[in-house]
């Protein structure tokens, strides 16, 4: 393509504009953040959420997303979706691993590859919703995600008190992971200067979702960007629970949100922008993607239409 347009340049001045456009487009593609999304097992409907996550990332023109579907659970009789690349993926080809996976342990060699690539800052990790339920017995994974769906004896929990001050609840005290009934709830930004949350309203309404509470883990190097109040009237804890956080694992950046139970929750424009900006930040340490104009407000949810 590049050769063709350069040849065309010689004979025809009108090609100049077109050829520079073509080169620019190629360069842009070369600069794209390469994401590998891993799915194949989840107690959630990964067959519908994976294409949604891929589409929302690729629509920014900032990402290219390959899907790597791990061997299905033996009880899953539906066929694996088409178009998946081989599992496990070659991490050298990617900037970000996005996990939409909650299931059997990944092969040891791949686990070690992820540990070292992330530790060395060669790859980033993005965790969505039930991906944090996975791999309870993989110690390094628990360090990567900070906190996840674990019982209260597993590790510490982070909450914010009424003054917005972070509080560490030791293991054994208070509830373990859970959630009340699905409902729309308010997100409170706790670090308005971070590239991911910069410009977001201090409070914004997230569409109907599960509000995870009592998440447990080593909770080391966790930087809370946003929380949500878990209302006891909805089956929650009466505490401000972590909803968006980042974490350093060695030199590697991790972006984690427990939001995103299903496509309905993911259609929230706040969720989409958080995911896109979180993935960009994890890959590059910066955010160039602007916040959409129709971002939710403190009072009103805002979602893209259902298909
Ligand atoms: Zn869920």
mmCIF file of C-alpha atoms and ligand atoms in Angstrom:
data_model
loop_
_atom_site.group_PDB
_atom_site.id
_atom_site.type_symbol
_atom_site.label_atom_id
_atom_site.label_comp_id
_atom_site.label_asym_id
_atom_site.label_seq_id
_atom_site.Cartn_x
_atom_site.Cartn_y
_atom_site.Cartn_z
ATOM 1 C CA UNK A 1 0.000 0.000 0.000
ATOM 2 C CA UNK A 2 2.721 2.428 0.969
ATOM 3 C CA UNK A 3 4.760 1.479 -2.123
ATOM 4 C CA UNK A 4 1.786 1.965 -4.396
ATOM 5 C CA UNK A 5 1.003 5.448 -3.115
ATOM 6 C CA UNK A 6 4.639 6.541 -3.340
ATOM 7 C CA UNK A 7 4.729 5.388 -6.964
ATOM 8 C CA UNK A 8 1.550 7.286 -7.625
ATOM 9 C CA UNK A 9 3.099 10.432 -6.172
ATOM 10 C CA UNK A 10 5.655 10.587 -8.945
ATOM 11 C CA UNK A 11 3.115 10.939 -11.686
ATOM 12 C CA UNK A 12 0.281 12.873 -10.141
ATOM 13 C CA UNK A 13 0.272 15.770 -7.701
ATOM 14 C CA UNK A 14 -3.291 15.072 -6.623
ATOM 15 C CA UNK A 15 -2.055 11.868 -5.012
ATOM 16 C CA UNK A 16 0.022 13.781 -2.487
ATOM 17 C CA UNK A 17 -2.867 14.421 -0.134
ATOM 18 C CA UNK A 18 -4.173 10.900 -0.433
ATOM 19 C CA UNK A 19 -0.787 9.277 0.045
ATOM 20 C CA UNK A 20 0.045 11.270 3.175
ATOM 21 C CA UNK A 21 -3.377 10.380 4.501
ATOM 22 C CA UNK A 22 -2.681 6.704 3.786
ATOM 23 C CA UNK A 23 0.714 6.828 5.487
ATOM 24 C CA UNK A 24 -0.755 8.675 8.468
ATOM 25 C CA UNK A 25 -3.477 6.055 8.757
ATOM 26 C CA UNK A 26 -0.892 3.273 8.660
ATOM 27 C CA UNK A 27 1.269 4.983 11.272
ATOM 28 C CA UNK A 28 -1.751 5.490 13.497
ATOM 29 C CA UNK A 29 -2.549 1.811 13.254
ATOM 30 C CA UNK A 30 1.069 0.962 14.065
ATOM 31 C CA UNK A 31 0.797 3.154 17.175
ATOM 32 C CA UNK A 32 -2.345 1.385 18.349
ATOM 33 C CA UNK A 33 -2.367 -0.225 21.743
ATOM 34 C CA UNK A 34 -2.458 -3.961 21.205
ATOM 35 C CA UNK A 35 -4.875 -5.693 23.565
ATOM 36 C CA UNK A 36 -5.391 -9.396 24.043
ATOM 37 C CA UNK A 37 -8.726 -10.131 25.700
ATOM 38 C CA UNK A 38 -8.854 -13.510 27.408
ATOM 39 C CA UNK A 39 -12.193 -15.277 27.873
ATOM 40 C CA UNK A 40 -13.562 -18.813 27.528
ATOM 41 C CA UNK A 41 -14.756 -19.429 31.089
ATOM 42 C CA UNK A 42 -16.787 -17.176 33.344
ATOM 43 C CA UNK A 43 -19.848 -17.490 35.562
ATOM 44 C CA UNK A 44 -21.040 -14.492 33.521
ATOM 45 C CA UNK A 45 -22.157 -14.265 29.909
ATOM 46 C CA UNK A 46 -18.702 -13.807 28.381
ATOM 47 C CA UNK A 47 -20.044 -14.626 24.919
ATOM 48 C CA UNK A 48 -21.961 -11.325 24.938
ATOM 49 C CA UNK A 49 -19.592 -9.145 26.999
ATOM 50 C CA UNK A 50 -16.408 -9.976 25.065
ATOM 51 C CA UNK A 51 -17.632 -8.578 21.697
ATOM 52 C CA UNK A 52 -18.965 -5.528 23.536
ATOM 53 C CA UNK A 53 -15.640 -4.826 25.284
ATOM 54 C CA UNK A 54 -13.726 -5.361 22.023
ATOM 55 C CA UNK A 55 -16.044 -3.043 20.075
ATOM 56 C CA UNK A 56 -15.934 -0.252 22.661
ATOM 57 C CA UNK A 57 -12.129 -0.301 22.773
ATOM 58 C CA UNK A 58 -11.678 -0.484 19.004
ATOM 59 C CA UNK A 59 -14.200 2.280 18.322
ATOM 60 C CA UNK A 60 -11.763 4.772 19.860
ATOM 61 C CA UNK A 61 -9.222 3.909 17.093
ATOM 62 C CA UNK A 62 -6.697 3.718 19.929
ATOM 63 C CA UNK A 63 -6.742 -0.075 20.323
ATOM 64 C CA UNK A 64 -6.655 -3.255 18.329
ATOM 65 C CA UNK A 65 -8.138 -6.176 20.245
ATOM 66 C CA UNK A 66 -7.485 -9.880 19.686
ATOM 67 C CA UNK A 67 -9.626 -12.361 21.586
ATOM 68 C CA UNK A 68 -7.947 -15.458 22.981
ATOM 69 C CA UNK A 69 -10.495 -18.011 24.134
ATOM 70 C CA UNK A 70 -9.162 -20.475 26.696
ATOM 71 C CA UNK A 71 -10.438 -24.071 26.630
ATOM 72 C CA UNK A 72 -14.090 -24.055 27.634
ATOM 73 C CA UNK A 73 -15.386 -25.450 30.892
ATOM 74 C CA UNK A 74 -16.273 -29.111 30.388
ATOM 75 C CA UNK A 75 -19.920 -28.349 31.224
ATOM 76 C CA UNK A 76 -20.126 -25.664 28.555
ATOM 77 C CA UNK A 77 -21.682 -27.395 25.587
ATOM 78 C CA UNK A 78 -21.976 -24.315 23.365
ATOM 79 C CA UNK A 79 -19.354 -23.971 20.620
ATOM 80 C CA UNK A 80 -16.416 -21.612 21.138
ATOM 81 C CA UNK A 81 -16.935 -18.351 19.233
ATOM 82 C CA UNK A 82 -15.140 -18.021 15.921
ATOM 83 C CA UNK A 83 -12.288 -15.613 15.292
ATOM 84 C CA UNK A 84 -10.337 -16.316 18.454
ATOM 85 C CA UNK A 85 -6.563 -16.511 18.294
ATOM 86 C CA UNK A 86 -4.716 -19.425 19.889
ATOM 87 C CA UNK A 87 -4.622 -19.775 23.667
ATOM 88 C CA UNK A 88 -2.413 -19.054 25.476
ATOM 89 C CA UNK A 89 -1.453 -15.930 23.526
ATOM 90 C CA UNK A 90 2.128 -14.787 22.935
ATOM 91 C CA UNK A 91 2.411 -11.861 25.345
ATOM 92 C CA UNK A 92 5.302 -10.349 23.383
ATOM 93 C CA UNK A 93 2.766 -9.278 20.761
ATOM 94 C CA UNK A 94 0.645 -7.205 23.142
ATOM 95 C CA UNK A 95 0.633 -4.136 25.353
ATOM 96 C CA UNK A 96 -2.350 -5.114 27.498
ATOM 97 C CA UNK A 97 -3.991 -8.275 28.795
ATOM 98 C CA UNK A 98 -7.697 -7.658 29.415
ATOM 99 C CA UNK A 99 -9.204 -10.442 31.482
ATOM 100 C CA UNK A 100 -12.847 -11.363 31.017
ATOM 101 C CA UNK A 101 -12.052 -14.774 32.507
ATOM 102 C CA UNK A 102 -13.156 -16.558 35.650
ATOM 103 C CA UNK A 103 -12.422 -20.258 35.568
ATOM 104 C CA UNK A 104 -9.855 -23.033 35.628
ATOM 105 C CA UNK A 105 -6.205 -22.126 36.238
ATOM 106 C CA UNK A 106 -4.260 -21.001 33.192
ATOM 107 C CA UNK A 107 -1.245 -23.170 32.239
ATOM 108 C CA UNK A 108 1.696 -22.613 34.558
ATOM 109 C CA UNK A 109 4.010 -21.473 31.775
ATOM 110 C CA UNK A 110 1.542 -18.761 30.788
ATOM 111 C CA UNK A 111 1.038 -17.669 34.394
ATOM 112 C CA UNK A 112 4.810 -17.290 34.785
ATOM 113 C CA UNK A 113 5.012 -15.367 31.492
ATOM 114 C CA UNK A 114 2.337 -12.936 32.673
ATOM 115 C CA UNK A 115 4.022 -12.507 36.044
ATOM 116 C CA UNK A 116 7.415 -11.659 34.534
ATOM 117 C CA UNK A 117 6.082 -9.523 31.661
ATOM 118 C CA UNK A 118 3.957 -7.490 34.036
ATOM 119 C CA UNK A 119 6.678 -7.216 36.671
ATOM 120 C CA UNK A 120 9.091 -5.918 34.021
ATOM 121 C CA UNK A 121 6.554 -3.411 32.725
ATOM 122 C CA UNK A 122 6.427 -5.064 29.294
ATOM 123 C CA UNK A 123 2.694 -5.548 29.487
ATOM 124 C CA UNK A 124 -0.236 -4.107 31.428
ATOM 125 C CA UNK A 125 -3.251 -5.818 32.955
ATOM 126 C CA UNK A 126 -6.907 -4.760 32.941
ATOM 127 C CA UNK A 127 -9.386 -6.524 35.221
ATOM 128 C CA UNK A 128 -13.162 -6.273 34.739
ATOM 129 C CA UNK A 129 -15.794 -7.528 37.196
ATOM 130 C CA UNK A 130 -15.705 -11.327 37.674
ATOM 131 C CA UNK A 131 -12.123 -11.570 36.433
ATOM 132 C CA UNK A 132 -11.373 -10.670 40.049
ATOM 133 C CA UNK A 133 -13.213 -13.806 41.195
ATOM 134 C CA UNK A 134 -10.665 -16.014 39.496
ATOM 135 C CA UNK A 135 -7.497 -17.786 40.644
ATOM 136 C CA UNK A 136 -7.891 -17.593 44.446
ATOM 137 C CA UNK A 137 -4.848 -19.838 44.899
ATOM 138 C CA UNK A 138 -2.520 -17.975 42.500
ATOM 139 C CA UNK A 139 -0.600 -15.788 44.959
ATOM 140 C CA UNK A 140 0.901 -13.497 42.317
ATOM 141 C CA UNK A 141 -2.511 -12.904 40.746
ATOM 142 C CA UNK A 142 -3.837 -11.739 44.100
ATOM 143 C CA UNK A 143 -0.961 -9.247 44.248
ATOM 144 C CA UNK A 144 -1.776 -8.108 40.688
ATOM 145 C CA UNK A 145 -5.469 -7.454 41.319
ATOM 146 C CA UNK A 146 -5.068 -6.113 44.855
ATOM 147 C CA UNK A 147 -8.498 -7.223 46.017
ATOM 148 C CA UNK A 148 -11.075 -9.603 44.610
ATOM 149 C CA UNK A 149 -13.999 -11.892 45.293
ATOM 150 C CA UNK A 150 -12.592 -13.712 48.328
ATOM 151 C CA UNK A 151 -13.936 -14.531 51.780
ATOM 152 C CA UNK A 152 -13.174 -12.343 54.770
ATOM 153 C CA UNK A 153 -10.416 -14.627 56.080
ATOM 154 C CA UNK A 154 -8.496 -14.283 52.840
ATOM 155 C CA UNK A 155 -7.061 -10.818 53.296
ATOM 156 C CA UNK A 156 -7.598 -7.161 54.040
ATOM 157 C CA UNK A 157 -10.288 -4.883 52.715
ATOM 158 C CA UNK A 158 -10.124 -1.179 51.888
ATOM 159 C CA UNK A 159 -13.033 1.149 52.597
ATOM 160 C CA UNK A 160 -13.449 4.870 52.975
ATOM 161 C CA UNK A 161 -14.882 6.355 56.139
ATOM 162 C CA UNK A 162 -17.494 9.139 56.223
ATOM 163 C CA UNK A 163 -14.751 11.770 55.793
ATOM 164 C CA UNK A 164 -13.421 10.015 52.711
ATOM 165 C CA UNK A 165 -10.353 8.732 54.549
ATOM 166 C CA UNK A 166 -9.037 5.352 53.486
ATOM 167 C CA UNK A 167 -9.331 2.637 56.093
ATOM 168 C CA UNK A 168 -7.789 -0.839 56.007
ATOM 169 C CA UNK A 169 -9.997 -3.538 57.527
ATOM 170 C CA UNK A 170 -7.925 -6.550 58.576
ATOM 171 C CA UNK A 171 -8.804 -10.065 57.519
ATOM 172 C CA UNK A 172 -11.412 -11.754 59.651
ATOM 173 C CA UNK A 173 -13.179 -8.478 60.440
ATOM 174 C CA UNK A 174 -16.356 -7.505 58.619
ATOM 175 C CA UNK A 175 -17.870 -9.086 55.528
ATOM 176 C CA UNK A 176 -16.132 -10.898 52.718
ATOM 177 C CA UNK A 177 -16.994 -10.354 49.081
ATOM 178 C CA UNK A 178 -20.578 -10.142 47.974
ATOM 179 C CA UNK A 179 -23.171 -7.885 46.401
ATOM 180 C CA UNK A 180 -26.762 -6.915 46.980
ATOM 181 C CA UNK A 181 -29.489 -6.679 44.356
ATOM 182 C CA UNK A 182 -28.460 -5.044 41.086
ATOM 183 C CA UNK A 183 -29.281 -1.335 40.932
ATOM 184 C CA UNK A 184 -28.026 1.956 39.516
ATOM 185 C CA UNK A 185 -25.608 3.587 41.942
ATOM 186 C CA UNK A 186 -23.464 6.650 42.346
ATOM 187 C CA UNK A 187 -19.706 6.579 41.776
ATOM 188 C CA UNK A 188 -17.637 9.043 43.812
ATOM 189 C CA UNK A 189 -14.301 10.103 42.347
ATOM 190 C CA UNK A 190 -11.618 10.027 45.066
ATOM 191 C CA UNK A 191 -8.637 11.123 42.974
ATOM 192 C CA UNK A 192 -9.703 13.786 40.493
ATOM 193 C CA UNK A 193 -6.107 14.381 39.321
ATOM 194 C CA UNK A 194 -5.439 10.891 37.992
ATOM 195 C CA UNK A 195 -5.403 10.725 34.161
ATOM 196 C CA UNK A 196 -8.259 8.178 34.145
ATOM 197 C CA UNK A 197 -10.658 10.203 36.313
ATOM 198 C CA UNK A 198 -9.538 13.715 35.380
ATOM 199 C CA UNK A 199 -12.530 15.771 34.254
ATOM 200 C CA UNK A 200 -15.155 13.340 35.527
ATOM 201 C CA UNK A 201 -17.908 14.816 37.697
ATOM 202 C CA UNK A 202 -17.130 14.259 41.392
ATOM 203 C CA UNK A 203 -20.189 12.026 41.485
ATOM 204 C CA UNK A 204 -21.768 10.177 38.588
ATOM 205 C CA UNK A 205 -24.520 7.623 38.269
ATOM 206 C CA UNK A 206 -23.532 4.193 37.029
ATOM 207 C CA UNK A 207 -26.216 2.132 35.264
ATOM 208 C CA UNK A 208 -27.775 -0.902 36.936
ATOM 209 C CA UNK A 209 -24.990 -3.236 37.997
ATOM 210 C CA UNK A 210 -23.823 -5.392 40.871
ATOM 211 C CA UNK A 211 -22.107 -3.294 43.524
ATOM 212 C CA UNK A 212 -19.317 -5.546 44.745
ATOM 213 C CA UNK A 213 -18.505 -5.181 48.424
ATOM 214 C CA UNK A 214 -16.074 -6.663 50.913
ATOM 215 C CA UNK A 215 -13.427 -7.476 48.316
ATOM 216 C CA UNK A 216 -10.354 -8.948 49.932
ATOM 217 C CA UNK A 217 -6.729 -9.448 49.131
ATOM 218 C CA UNK A 218 -3.182 -8.383 49.899
ATOM 219 C CA UNK A 219 -4.379 -4.862 48.917
ATOM 220 C CA UNK A 220 -0.777 -3.735 48.413
ATOM 221 C CA UNK A 221 0.139 -0.781 46.160
ATOM 222 C CA UNK A 222 -3.571 -0.099 45.556
ATOM 223 C CA UNK A 223 -4.486 3.427 44.515
ATOM 224 C CA UNK A 224 -8.219 4.079 44.824
ATOM 225 C CA UNK A 225 -9.633 6.334 42.116
ATOM 226 C CA UNK A 226 -13.328 5.954 42.910
ATOM 227 C CA UNK A 227 -15.730 4.330 45.346
ATOM 228 C CA UNK A 228 -19.462 3.646 45.608
ATOM 229 C CA UNK A 229 -21.641 3.737 48.679
ATOM 230 C CA UNK A 230 -22.992 0.253 49.297
ATOM 231 C CA UNK A 231 -26.483 0.868 50.639
ATOM 232 C CA UNK A 232 -27.721 -1.546 53.319
ATOM 233 C CA UNK A 233 -31.239 -1.059 51.921
ATOM 234 C CA UNK A 234 -29.997 -2.739 48.723
ATOM 235 C CA UNK A 235 -28.282 -5.580 50.562
ATOM 236 C CA UNK A 236 -24.973 -3.762 50.849
ATOM 237 C CA UNK A 237 -22.549 -2.986 53.678
ATOM 238 C CA UNK A 238 -23.227 0.652 54.517
ATOM 239 C CA UNK A 239 -19.636 1.450 53.509
ATOM 240 C CA UNK A 240 -17.922 3.251 50.649
ATOM 241 C CA UNK A 241 -16.531 0.361 48.592
ATOM 242 C CA UNK A 242 -13.657 0.499 46.061
ATOM 243 C CA UNK A 243 -14.996 0.789 42.497
ATOM 244 C CA UNK A 244 -12.047 1.895 40.362
ATOM 245 C CA UNK A 245 -8.411 1.440 41.272
ATOM 246 C CA UNK A 246 -4.930 1.181 39.865
ATOM 247 C CA UNK A 247 -2.064 -0.847 41.170
ATOM 248 C CA UNK A 248 1.648 -1.255 40.581
ATOM 249 C CA UNK A 249 2.940 -4.785 40.212
ATOM 250 C CA UNK A 250 6.678 -4.327 39.892
ATOM 251 C CA UNK A 251 7.032 -1.952 36.940
ATOM 252 C CA UNK A 252 3.686 -3.078 35.538
ATOM 253 C CA UNK A 253 0.484 -1.062 35.644
ATOM 254 C CA UNK A 254 -2.829 -2.686 36.512
ATOM 255 C CA UNK A 255 -6.240 -1.113 36.023
ATOM 256 C CA UNK A 256 -9.135 -2.742 37.887
ATOM 257 C CA UNK A 257 -12.868 -2.157 38.029
ATOM 258 C CA UNK A 258 -15.345 -4.536 39.641
ATOM 259 C CA UNK A 259 -18.121 -2.909 37.583
ATOM 260 C CA UNK A 260 -19.478 -4.625 34.460
ATOM 261 C CA UNK A 261 -21.739 -7.545 35.399
ATOM 262 C CA UNK A 262 -23.365 -7.733 31.974
ATOM 263 C CA UNK A 263 -23.844 -5.807 28.740
ATOM 264 C CA UNK A 264 -26.603 -3.730 30.336
ATOM 265 C CA UNK A 265 -24.145 -2.491 32.988
ATOM 266 C CA UNK A 266 -21.400 -2.060 30.389
ATOM 267 C CA UNK A 267 -23.607 0.168 28.207
ATOM 268 C CA UNK A 268 -23.124 2.881 30.846
ATOM 269 C CA UNK A 269 -21.107 5.659 29.199
ATOM 270 C CA UNK A 270 -19.259 6.109 32.490
ATOM 271 C CA UNK A 271 -18.198 2.448 32.442
ATOM 272 C CA UNK A 272 -17.143 2.626 28.782
ATOM 273 C CA UNK A 273 -15.054 5.778 29.267
ATOM 274 C CA UNK A 274 -13.511 4.327 32.427
ATOM 275 C CA UNK A 275 -12.558 1.132 30.611
ATOM 276 C CA UNK A 276 -11.127 2.924 27.570
ATOM 277 C CA UNK A 277 -9.150 5.437 29.605
ATOM 278 C CA UNK A 278 -8.098 2.800 32.130
ATOM 279 C CA UNK A 279 -6.752 0.533 29.392
ATOM 280 C CA UNK A 280 -4.945 3.440 27.729
ATOM 281 C CA UNK A 281 -3.417 4.492 31.041
ATOM 282 C CA UNK A 282 -2.362 0.929 31.863
ATOM 283 C CA UNK A 283 -0.625 0.627 28.481
ATOM 284 C CA UNK A 284 1.040 4.033 28.316
ATOM 285 C CA UNK A 285 0.808 5.776 31.695
ATOM 286 C CA UNK A 286 -1.144 8.564 29.981
ATOM 287 C CA UNK A 287 -4.675 9.239 28.805
ATOM 288 C CA UNK A 288 -5.421 10.992 25.513
ATOM 289 C CA UNK A 289 -9.027 9.830 25.124
ATOM 290 C CA UNK A 290 -11.443 12.626 26.002
ATOM 291 C CA UNK A 291 -14.470 12.151 28.220
ATOM 292 C CA UNK A 292 -17.649 11.916 26.165
ATOM 293 C CA UNK A 293 -20.067 14.853 26.324
ATOM 294 C CA UNK A 294 -22.939 12.604 27.365
ATOM 295 C CA UNK A 295 -21.089 11.361 30.457
ATOM 296 C CA UNK A 296 -23.448 10.523 33.359
ATOM 297 C CA UNK A 297 -24.159 13.221 35.929
ATOM 298 C CA UNK A 298 -24.578 13.023 39.707
ATOM 299 C CA UNK A 299 -28.309 12.508 39.185
ATOM 300 C CA UNK A 300 -28.653 10.790 35.824
ATOM 301 C CA UNK A 301 -27.313 7.608 34.280
ATOM 302 C CA UNK A 302 -26.305 7.775 30.628
ATOM 303 C CA UNK A 303 -25.997 4.717 28.422
ATOM 304 C CA UNK A 304 -25.494 3.866 24.779
ATOM 305 C CA UNK A 305 -28.599 2.292 23.196
ATOM 306 C CA UNK A 306 -29.123 -1.457 23.361
ATOM 307 C CA UNK A 307 -28.626 -3.201 20.044
HETATM 308 ZN ZN1 LIG B 1 -21.681 -10.303 38.222
#
